[in-house]
PDB file of C-alpha atoms in Angstrom:
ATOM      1  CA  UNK E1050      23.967 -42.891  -4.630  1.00  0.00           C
ATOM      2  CA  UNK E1051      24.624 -41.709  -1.107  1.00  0.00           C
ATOM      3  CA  UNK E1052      22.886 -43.421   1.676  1.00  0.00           C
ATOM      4  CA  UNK E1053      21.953 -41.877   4.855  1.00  0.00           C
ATOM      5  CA  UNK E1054      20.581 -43.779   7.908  1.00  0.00           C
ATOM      6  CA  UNK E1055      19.102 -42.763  11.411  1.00  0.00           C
ATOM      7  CA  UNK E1056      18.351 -45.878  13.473  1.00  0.00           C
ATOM      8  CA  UNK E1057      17.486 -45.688  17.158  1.00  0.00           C
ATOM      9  CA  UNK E1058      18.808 -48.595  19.429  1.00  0.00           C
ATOM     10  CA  UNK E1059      14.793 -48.938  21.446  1.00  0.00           C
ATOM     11  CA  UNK E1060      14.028 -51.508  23.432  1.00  0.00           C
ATOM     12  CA  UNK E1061      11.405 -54.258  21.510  1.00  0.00           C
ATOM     13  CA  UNK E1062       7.643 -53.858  22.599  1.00  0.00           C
ATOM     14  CA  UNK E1063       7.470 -56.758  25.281  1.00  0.00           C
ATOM     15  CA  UNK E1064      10.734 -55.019  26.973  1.00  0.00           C
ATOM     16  CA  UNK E1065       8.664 -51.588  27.105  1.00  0.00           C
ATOM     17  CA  UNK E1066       5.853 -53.021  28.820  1.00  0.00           C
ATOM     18  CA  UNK E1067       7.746 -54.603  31.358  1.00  0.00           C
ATOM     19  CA  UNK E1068       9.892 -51.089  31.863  1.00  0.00           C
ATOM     20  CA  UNK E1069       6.105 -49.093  31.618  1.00  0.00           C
ATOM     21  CA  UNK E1070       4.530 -51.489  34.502  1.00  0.00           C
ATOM     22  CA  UNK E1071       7.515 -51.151  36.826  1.00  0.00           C
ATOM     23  CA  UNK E1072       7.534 -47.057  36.168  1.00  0.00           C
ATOM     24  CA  UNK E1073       3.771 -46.980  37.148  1.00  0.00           C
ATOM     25  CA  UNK E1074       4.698 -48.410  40.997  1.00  0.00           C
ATOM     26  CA  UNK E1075       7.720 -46.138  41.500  1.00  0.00           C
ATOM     27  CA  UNK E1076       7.359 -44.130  44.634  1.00  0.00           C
ATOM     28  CA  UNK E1077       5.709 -40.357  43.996  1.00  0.00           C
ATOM     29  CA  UNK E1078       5.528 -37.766  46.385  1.00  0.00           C
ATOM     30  CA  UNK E1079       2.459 -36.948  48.498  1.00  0.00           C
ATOM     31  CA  UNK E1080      -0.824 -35.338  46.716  1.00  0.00           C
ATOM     32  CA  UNK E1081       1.378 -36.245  42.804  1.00  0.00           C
ATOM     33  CA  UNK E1082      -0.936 -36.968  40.392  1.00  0.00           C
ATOM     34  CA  UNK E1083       1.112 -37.137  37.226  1.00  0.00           C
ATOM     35  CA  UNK E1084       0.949 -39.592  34.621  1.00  0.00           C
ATOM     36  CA  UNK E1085       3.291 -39.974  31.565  1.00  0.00           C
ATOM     37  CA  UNK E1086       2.095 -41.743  28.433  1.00  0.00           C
ATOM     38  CA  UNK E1087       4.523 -42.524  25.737  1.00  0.00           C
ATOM     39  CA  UNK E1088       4.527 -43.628  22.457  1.00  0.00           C
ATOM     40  CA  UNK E1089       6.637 -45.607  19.813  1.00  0.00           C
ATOM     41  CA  UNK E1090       6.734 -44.921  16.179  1.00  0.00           C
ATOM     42  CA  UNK E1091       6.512 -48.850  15.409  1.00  0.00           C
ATOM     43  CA  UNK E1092       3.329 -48.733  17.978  1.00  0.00           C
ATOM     44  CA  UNK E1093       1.987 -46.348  15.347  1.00  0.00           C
ATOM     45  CA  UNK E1094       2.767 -48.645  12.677  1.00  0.00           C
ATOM     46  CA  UNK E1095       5.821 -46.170  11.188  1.00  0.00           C
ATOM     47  CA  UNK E1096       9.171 -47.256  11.162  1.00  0.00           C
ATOM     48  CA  UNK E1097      12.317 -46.618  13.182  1.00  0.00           C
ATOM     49  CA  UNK E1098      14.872 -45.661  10.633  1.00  0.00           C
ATOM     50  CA  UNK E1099      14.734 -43.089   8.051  1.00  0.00           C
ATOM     51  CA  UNK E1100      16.236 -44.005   5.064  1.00  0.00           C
ATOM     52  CA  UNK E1101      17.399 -40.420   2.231  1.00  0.00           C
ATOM     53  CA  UNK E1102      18.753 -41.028  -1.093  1.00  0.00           C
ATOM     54  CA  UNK E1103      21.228 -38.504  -2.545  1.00  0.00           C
ATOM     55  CA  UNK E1104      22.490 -38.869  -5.959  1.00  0.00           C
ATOM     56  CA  UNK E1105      25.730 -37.581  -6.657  1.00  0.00           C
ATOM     57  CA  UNK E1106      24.931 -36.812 -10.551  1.00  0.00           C
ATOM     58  CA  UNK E1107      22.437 -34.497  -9.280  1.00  0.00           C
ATOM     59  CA  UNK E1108      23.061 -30.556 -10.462  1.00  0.00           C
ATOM     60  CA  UNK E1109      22.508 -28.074  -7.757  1.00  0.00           C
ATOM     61  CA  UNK E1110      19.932 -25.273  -9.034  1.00  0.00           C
ATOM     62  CA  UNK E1111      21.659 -22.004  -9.598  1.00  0.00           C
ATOM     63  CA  UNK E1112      19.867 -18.955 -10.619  1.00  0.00           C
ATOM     64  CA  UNK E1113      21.362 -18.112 -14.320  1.00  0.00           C
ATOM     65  CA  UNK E1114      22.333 -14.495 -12.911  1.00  0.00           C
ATOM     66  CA  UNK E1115      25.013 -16.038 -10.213  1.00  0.00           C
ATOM     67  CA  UNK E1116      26.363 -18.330 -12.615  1.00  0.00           C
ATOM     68  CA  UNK E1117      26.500 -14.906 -15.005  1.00  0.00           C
ATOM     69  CA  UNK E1118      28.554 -13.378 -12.401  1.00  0.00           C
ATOM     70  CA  UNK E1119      30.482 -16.196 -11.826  1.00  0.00           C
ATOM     71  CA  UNK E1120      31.572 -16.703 -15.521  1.00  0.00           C
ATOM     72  CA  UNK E1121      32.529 -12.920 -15.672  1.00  0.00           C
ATOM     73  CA  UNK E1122      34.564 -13.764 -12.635  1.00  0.00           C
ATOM     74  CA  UNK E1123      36.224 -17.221 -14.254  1.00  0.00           C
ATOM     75  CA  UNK E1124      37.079 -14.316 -17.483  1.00  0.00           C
ATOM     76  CA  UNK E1125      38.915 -12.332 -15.168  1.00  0.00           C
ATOM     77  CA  UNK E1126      41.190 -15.011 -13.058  1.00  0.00           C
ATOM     78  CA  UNK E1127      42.075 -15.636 -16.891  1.00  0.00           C
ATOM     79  CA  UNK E1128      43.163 -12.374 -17.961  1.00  0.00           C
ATOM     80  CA  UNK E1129      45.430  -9.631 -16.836  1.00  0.00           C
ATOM     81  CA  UNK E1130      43.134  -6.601 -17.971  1.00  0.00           C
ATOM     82  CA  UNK E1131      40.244  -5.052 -16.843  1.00  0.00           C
ATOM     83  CA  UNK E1132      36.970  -6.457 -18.064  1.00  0.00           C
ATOM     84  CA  UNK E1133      34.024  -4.551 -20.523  1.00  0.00           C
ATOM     85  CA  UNK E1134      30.913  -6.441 -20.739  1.00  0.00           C
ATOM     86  CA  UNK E1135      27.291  -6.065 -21.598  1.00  0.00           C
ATOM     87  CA  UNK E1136      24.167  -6.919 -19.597  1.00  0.00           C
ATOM     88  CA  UNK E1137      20.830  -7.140 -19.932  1.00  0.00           C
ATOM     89  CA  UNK E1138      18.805  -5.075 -17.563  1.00  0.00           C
ATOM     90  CA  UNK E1139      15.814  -2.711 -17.158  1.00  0.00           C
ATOM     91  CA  UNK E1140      16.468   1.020 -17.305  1.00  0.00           C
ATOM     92  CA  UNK E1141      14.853   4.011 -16.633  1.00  0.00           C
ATOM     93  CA  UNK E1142      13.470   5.773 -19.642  1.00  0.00           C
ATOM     94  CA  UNK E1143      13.591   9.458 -17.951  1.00  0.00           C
ATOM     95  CA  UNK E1144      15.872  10.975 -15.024  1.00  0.00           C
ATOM     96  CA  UNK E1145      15.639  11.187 -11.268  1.00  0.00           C
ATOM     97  CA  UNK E1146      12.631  13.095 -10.986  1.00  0.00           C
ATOM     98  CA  UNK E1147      14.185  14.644  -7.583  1.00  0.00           C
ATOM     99  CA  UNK E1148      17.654  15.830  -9.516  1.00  0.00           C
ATOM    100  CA  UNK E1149      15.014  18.197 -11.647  1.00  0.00           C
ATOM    101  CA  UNK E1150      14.438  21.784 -11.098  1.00  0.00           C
ATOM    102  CA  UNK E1151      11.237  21.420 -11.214  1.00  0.00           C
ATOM    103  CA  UNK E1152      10.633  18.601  -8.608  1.00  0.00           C
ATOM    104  CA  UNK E1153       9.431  21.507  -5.934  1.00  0.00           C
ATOM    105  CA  UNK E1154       6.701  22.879  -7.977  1.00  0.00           C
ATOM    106  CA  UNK E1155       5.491  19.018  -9.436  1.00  0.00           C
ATOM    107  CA  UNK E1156       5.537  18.205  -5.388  1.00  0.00           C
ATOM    108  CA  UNK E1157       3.185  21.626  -4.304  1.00  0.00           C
ATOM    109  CA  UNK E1158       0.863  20.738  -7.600  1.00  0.00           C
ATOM    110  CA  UNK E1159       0.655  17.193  -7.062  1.00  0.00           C
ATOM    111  CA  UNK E1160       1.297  16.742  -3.130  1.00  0.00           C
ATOM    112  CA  UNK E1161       3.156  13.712  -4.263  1.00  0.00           C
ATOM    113  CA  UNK E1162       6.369  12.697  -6.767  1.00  0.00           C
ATOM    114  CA  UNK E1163       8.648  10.319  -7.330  1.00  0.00           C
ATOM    115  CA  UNK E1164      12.181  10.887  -5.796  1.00  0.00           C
ATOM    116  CA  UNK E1165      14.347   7.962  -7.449  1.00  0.00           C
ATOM    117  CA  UNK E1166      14.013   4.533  -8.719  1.00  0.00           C
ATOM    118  CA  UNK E1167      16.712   1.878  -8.836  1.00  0.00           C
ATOM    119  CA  UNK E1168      16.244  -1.806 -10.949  1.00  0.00           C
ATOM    120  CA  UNK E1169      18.889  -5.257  -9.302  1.00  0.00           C
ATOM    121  CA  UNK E1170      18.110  -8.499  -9.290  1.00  0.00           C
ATOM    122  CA  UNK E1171      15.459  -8.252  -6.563  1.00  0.00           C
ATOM    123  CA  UNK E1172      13.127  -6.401  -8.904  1.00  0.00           C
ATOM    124  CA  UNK E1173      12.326  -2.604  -9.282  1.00  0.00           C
ATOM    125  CA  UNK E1174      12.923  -0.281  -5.562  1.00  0.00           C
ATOM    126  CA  UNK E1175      12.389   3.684  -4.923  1.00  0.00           C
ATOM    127  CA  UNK E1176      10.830   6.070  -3.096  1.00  0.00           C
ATOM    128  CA  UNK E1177       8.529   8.998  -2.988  1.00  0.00           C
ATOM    129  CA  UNK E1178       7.555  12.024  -1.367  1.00  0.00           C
ATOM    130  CA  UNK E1179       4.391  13.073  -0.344  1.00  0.00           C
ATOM    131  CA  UNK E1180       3.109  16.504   1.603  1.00  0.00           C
ATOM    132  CA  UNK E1181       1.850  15.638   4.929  1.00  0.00           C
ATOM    133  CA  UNK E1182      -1.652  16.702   5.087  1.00  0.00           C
ATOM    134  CA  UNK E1183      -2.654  13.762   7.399  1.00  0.00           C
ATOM    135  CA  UNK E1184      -1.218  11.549  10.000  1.00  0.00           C
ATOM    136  CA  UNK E1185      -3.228   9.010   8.317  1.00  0.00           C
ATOM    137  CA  UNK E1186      -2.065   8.602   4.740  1.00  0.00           C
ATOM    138  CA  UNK E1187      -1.814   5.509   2.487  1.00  0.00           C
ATOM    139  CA  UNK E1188       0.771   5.300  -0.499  1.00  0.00           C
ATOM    140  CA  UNK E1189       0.850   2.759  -3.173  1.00  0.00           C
ATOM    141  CA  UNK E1190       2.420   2.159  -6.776  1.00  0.00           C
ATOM    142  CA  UNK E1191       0.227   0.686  -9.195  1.00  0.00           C
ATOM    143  CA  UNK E1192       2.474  -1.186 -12.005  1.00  0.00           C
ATOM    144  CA  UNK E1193       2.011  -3.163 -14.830  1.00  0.00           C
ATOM    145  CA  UNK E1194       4.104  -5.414 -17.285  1.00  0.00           C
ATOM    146  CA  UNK E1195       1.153  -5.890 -20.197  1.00  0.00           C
ATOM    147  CA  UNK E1196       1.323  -2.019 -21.083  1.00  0.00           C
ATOM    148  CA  UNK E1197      -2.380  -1.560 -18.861  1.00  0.00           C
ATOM    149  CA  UNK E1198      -4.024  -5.015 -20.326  1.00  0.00           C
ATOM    150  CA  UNK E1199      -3.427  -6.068 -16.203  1.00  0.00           C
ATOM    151  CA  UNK E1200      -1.980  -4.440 -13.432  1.00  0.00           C
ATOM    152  CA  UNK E1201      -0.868  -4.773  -9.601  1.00  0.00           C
ATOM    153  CA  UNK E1202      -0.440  -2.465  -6.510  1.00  0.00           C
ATOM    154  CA  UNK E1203       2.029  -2.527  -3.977  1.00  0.00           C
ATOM    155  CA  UNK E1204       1.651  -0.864  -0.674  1.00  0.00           C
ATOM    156  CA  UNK E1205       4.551   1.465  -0.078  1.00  0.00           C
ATOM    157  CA  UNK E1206       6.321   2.394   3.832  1.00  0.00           C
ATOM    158  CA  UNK E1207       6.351   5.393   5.535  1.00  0.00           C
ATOM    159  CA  UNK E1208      10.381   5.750   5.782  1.00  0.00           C
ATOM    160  CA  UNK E1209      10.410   9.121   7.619  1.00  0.00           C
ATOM    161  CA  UNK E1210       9.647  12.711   7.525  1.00  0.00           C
ATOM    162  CA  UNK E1211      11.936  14.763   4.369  1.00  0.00           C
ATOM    163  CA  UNK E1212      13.765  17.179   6.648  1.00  0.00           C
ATOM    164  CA  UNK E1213      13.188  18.960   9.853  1.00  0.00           C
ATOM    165  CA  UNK E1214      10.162  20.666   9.368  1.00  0.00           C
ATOM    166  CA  UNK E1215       7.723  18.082   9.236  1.00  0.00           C
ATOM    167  CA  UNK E1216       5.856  19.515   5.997  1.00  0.00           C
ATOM    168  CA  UNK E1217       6.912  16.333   3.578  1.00  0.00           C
ATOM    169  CA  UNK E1218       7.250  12.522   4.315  1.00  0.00           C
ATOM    170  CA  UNK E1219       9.129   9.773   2.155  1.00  0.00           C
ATOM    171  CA  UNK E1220       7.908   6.336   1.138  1.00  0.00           C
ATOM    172  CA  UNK E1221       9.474   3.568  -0.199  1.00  0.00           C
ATOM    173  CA  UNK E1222       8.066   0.989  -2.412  1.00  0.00           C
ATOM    174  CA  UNK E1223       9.187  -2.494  -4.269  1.00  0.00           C
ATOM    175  CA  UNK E1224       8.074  -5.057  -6.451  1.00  0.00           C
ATOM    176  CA  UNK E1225       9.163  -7.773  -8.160  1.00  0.00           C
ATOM    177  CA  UNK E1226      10.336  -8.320 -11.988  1.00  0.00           C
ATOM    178  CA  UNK E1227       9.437 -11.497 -13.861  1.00  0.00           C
ATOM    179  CA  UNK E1228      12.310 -13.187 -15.385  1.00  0.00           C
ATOM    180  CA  UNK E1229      10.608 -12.436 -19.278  1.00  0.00           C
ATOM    181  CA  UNK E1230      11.204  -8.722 -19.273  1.00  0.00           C
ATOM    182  CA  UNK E1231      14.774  -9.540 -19.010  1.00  0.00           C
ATOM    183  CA  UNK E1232      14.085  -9.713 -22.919  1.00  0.00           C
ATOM    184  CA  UNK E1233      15.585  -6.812 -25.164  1.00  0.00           C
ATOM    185  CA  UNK E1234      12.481  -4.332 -25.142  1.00  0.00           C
ATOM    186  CA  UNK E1235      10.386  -5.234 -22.745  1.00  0.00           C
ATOM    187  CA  UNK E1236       8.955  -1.919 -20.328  1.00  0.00           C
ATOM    188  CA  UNK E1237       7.395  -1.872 -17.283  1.00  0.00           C
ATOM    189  CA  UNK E1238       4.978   1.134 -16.571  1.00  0.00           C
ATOM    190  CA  UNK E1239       3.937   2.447 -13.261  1.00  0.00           C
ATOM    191  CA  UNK E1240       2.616   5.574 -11.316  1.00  0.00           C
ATOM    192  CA  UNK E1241       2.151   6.417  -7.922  1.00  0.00           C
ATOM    193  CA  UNK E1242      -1.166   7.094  -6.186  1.00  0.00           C
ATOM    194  CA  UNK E1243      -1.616   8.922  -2.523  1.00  0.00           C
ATOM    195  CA  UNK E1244      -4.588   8.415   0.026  1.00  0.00           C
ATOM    196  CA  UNK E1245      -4.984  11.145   2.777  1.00  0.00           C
ATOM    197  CA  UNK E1246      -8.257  12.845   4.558  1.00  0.00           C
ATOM    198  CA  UNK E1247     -10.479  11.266   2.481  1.00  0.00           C
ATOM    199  CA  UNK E1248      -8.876  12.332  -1.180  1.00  0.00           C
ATOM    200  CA  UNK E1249      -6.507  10.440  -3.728  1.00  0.00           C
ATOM    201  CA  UNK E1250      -3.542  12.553  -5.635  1.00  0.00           C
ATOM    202  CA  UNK E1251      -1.849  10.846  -8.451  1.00  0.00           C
ATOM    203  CA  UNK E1252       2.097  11.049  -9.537  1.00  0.00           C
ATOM    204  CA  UNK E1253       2.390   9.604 -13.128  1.00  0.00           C
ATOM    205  CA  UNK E1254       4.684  11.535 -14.830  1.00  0.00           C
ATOM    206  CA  UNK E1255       1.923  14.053 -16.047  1.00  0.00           C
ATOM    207  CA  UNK E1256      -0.048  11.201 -18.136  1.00  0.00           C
ATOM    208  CA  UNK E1257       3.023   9.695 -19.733  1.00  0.00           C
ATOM    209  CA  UNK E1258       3.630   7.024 -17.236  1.00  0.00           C
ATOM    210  CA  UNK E1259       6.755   6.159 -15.371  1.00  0.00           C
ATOM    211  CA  UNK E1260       8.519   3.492 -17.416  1.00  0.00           C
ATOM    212  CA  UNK E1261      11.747   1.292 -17.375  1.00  0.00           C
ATOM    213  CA  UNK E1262      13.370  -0.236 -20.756  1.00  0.00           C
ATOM    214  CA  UNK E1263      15.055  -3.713 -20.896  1.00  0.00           C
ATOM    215  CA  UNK E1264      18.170  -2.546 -22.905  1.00  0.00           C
ATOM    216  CA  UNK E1265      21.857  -3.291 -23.111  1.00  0.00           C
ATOM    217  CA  UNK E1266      23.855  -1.559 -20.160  1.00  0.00           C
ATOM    218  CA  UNK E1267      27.754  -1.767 -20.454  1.00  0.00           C
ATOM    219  CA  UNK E1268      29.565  -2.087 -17.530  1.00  0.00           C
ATOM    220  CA  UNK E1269      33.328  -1.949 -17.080  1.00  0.00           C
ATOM    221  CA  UNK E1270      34.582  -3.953 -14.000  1.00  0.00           C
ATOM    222  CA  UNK E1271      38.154  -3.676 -12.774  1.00  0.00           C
ATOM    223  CA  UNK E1272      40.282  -6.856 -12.284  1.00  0.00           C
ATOM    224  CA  UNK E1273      40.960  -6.129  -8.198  1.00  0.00           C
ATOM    225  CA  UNK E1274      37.348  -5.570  -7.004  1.00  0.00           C
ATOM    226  CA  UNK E1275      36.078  -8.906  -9.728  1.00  0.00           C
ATOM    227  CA  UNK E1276      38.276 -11.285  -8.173  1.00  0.00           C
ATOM    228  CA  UNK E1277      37.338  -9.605  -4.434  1.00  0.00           C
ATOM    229  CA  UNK E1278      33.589 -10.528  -5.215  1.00  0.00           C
ATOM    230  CA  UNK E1279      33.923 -14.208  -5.142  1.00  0.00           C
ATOM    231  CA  UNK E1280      33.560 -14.055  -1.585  1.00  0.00           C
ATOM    232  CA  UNK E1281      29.781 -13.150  -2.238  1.00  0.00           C
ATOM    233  CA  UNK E1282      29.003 -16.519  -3.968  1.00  0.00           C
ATOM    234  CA  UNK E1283      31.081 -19.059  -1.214  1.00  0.00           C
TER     235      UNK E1283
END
């Protein structure tokens, strides 16, 4: 094991009092009233030096997705060819709802939608618009990873108004992702729910839910820009 030590070279006890009774008939300027109390950790009864233990067998704890990365990364210092590889990850089970050509008339119907939503290793991101009917308004997602049997909100941000005209704002929301939907097949539902003047509008996917899919997503990862991302983990 490695030893550290922090010892203080103090004075003993006797030698403080002595130091503490001469301080107290030191000159002070006219109308001073100041007084200065100090105290010793071994007047307290604690100790003077500090004494950590660090054992050099001891593994560091590294999140399994960095040392993921940083296998894929060992692969490719190994080989001369690009590399293919699979990964476990949640995907969304139905397009950008803002790349539709119907995301206009959803918007006017529901006075809220869902723009985008994006899955990393931080959990599940994206945002969504909402008519501005109110200065006041509240946006939240409501999400669950039981399919309903429990659920959780998240309070969204106000990002900005959508455009010049002032007519539609954009909110962004986030929350995280438990490390057991990782597993082939698990889903995550959610929907989105807006509060302004005193009324609540609902965005979920017209009763079907919004809903992300732990599947296989294969990824192809040139050799340059693999061995440039070891610079992320050092």
């Amino acid at each position: 094991p490695i030893i550290l030590r922090r010892a203080r070279s103090l004075p003993s006890s006797p030698e403080r009092r002595h130091k503490g009774a001469g301080a107290q008939g030191a000159a002070c300027r006219p109308g001073c009233s100041r007084q200065h109390r100090v105290r010793f950790a071994d007047a307290l009864g604690l100790e003077l030096a500090q004494v950590k233990v660090f054992n050099a067998g001891d593994d560091p704890s590294v999140p399994l997705h960095v040392l993921s990365r940083l296998a894929i990364n060992s692969d490719l210092c190994c080989s001369s060819q690009d590399l293919e590889f699979t990964l476990q990850c949640l995907v969304p089970d139905f397009p950008p709802p803002v790349e539709t050509p119907d995301f206009g008339e959803r918007l006017g119907r529901q006075l809220v939608c869902l723009e985008r939503v994006t899955c990393s290793d931080l959990g599940i991101s994206g945002t969504a618009r909402v008519r501005n009917l109110a200065f006041e308004k509240q946006v939240a997602v409501r999400y669950t990873f039981s399919d309903w049997r429990s659920a959780h909100e998240a309070a969204a941000r106000w990002r900005g108004p959508a455009g010049t005209e002032g007519a539609e704002d954009v909110f962004t929301f986030g929350f995280p992702v438990p490390p057991f939907l990782l597993a082939l097949g698990s889903r995550v539902h959610f929907a989105l729910r807006y509060r302004v003047a005193g009324a609540e509008y609902w965005d979920n996917n017209d009763g079907r839910d919004y809903s992300l899919t732990c599947r296989n997503h294969a990824l192809h990862m040139p050799r340059g820009e693999c061995e440039e991302s070891w610079i992320h983990f050092i």
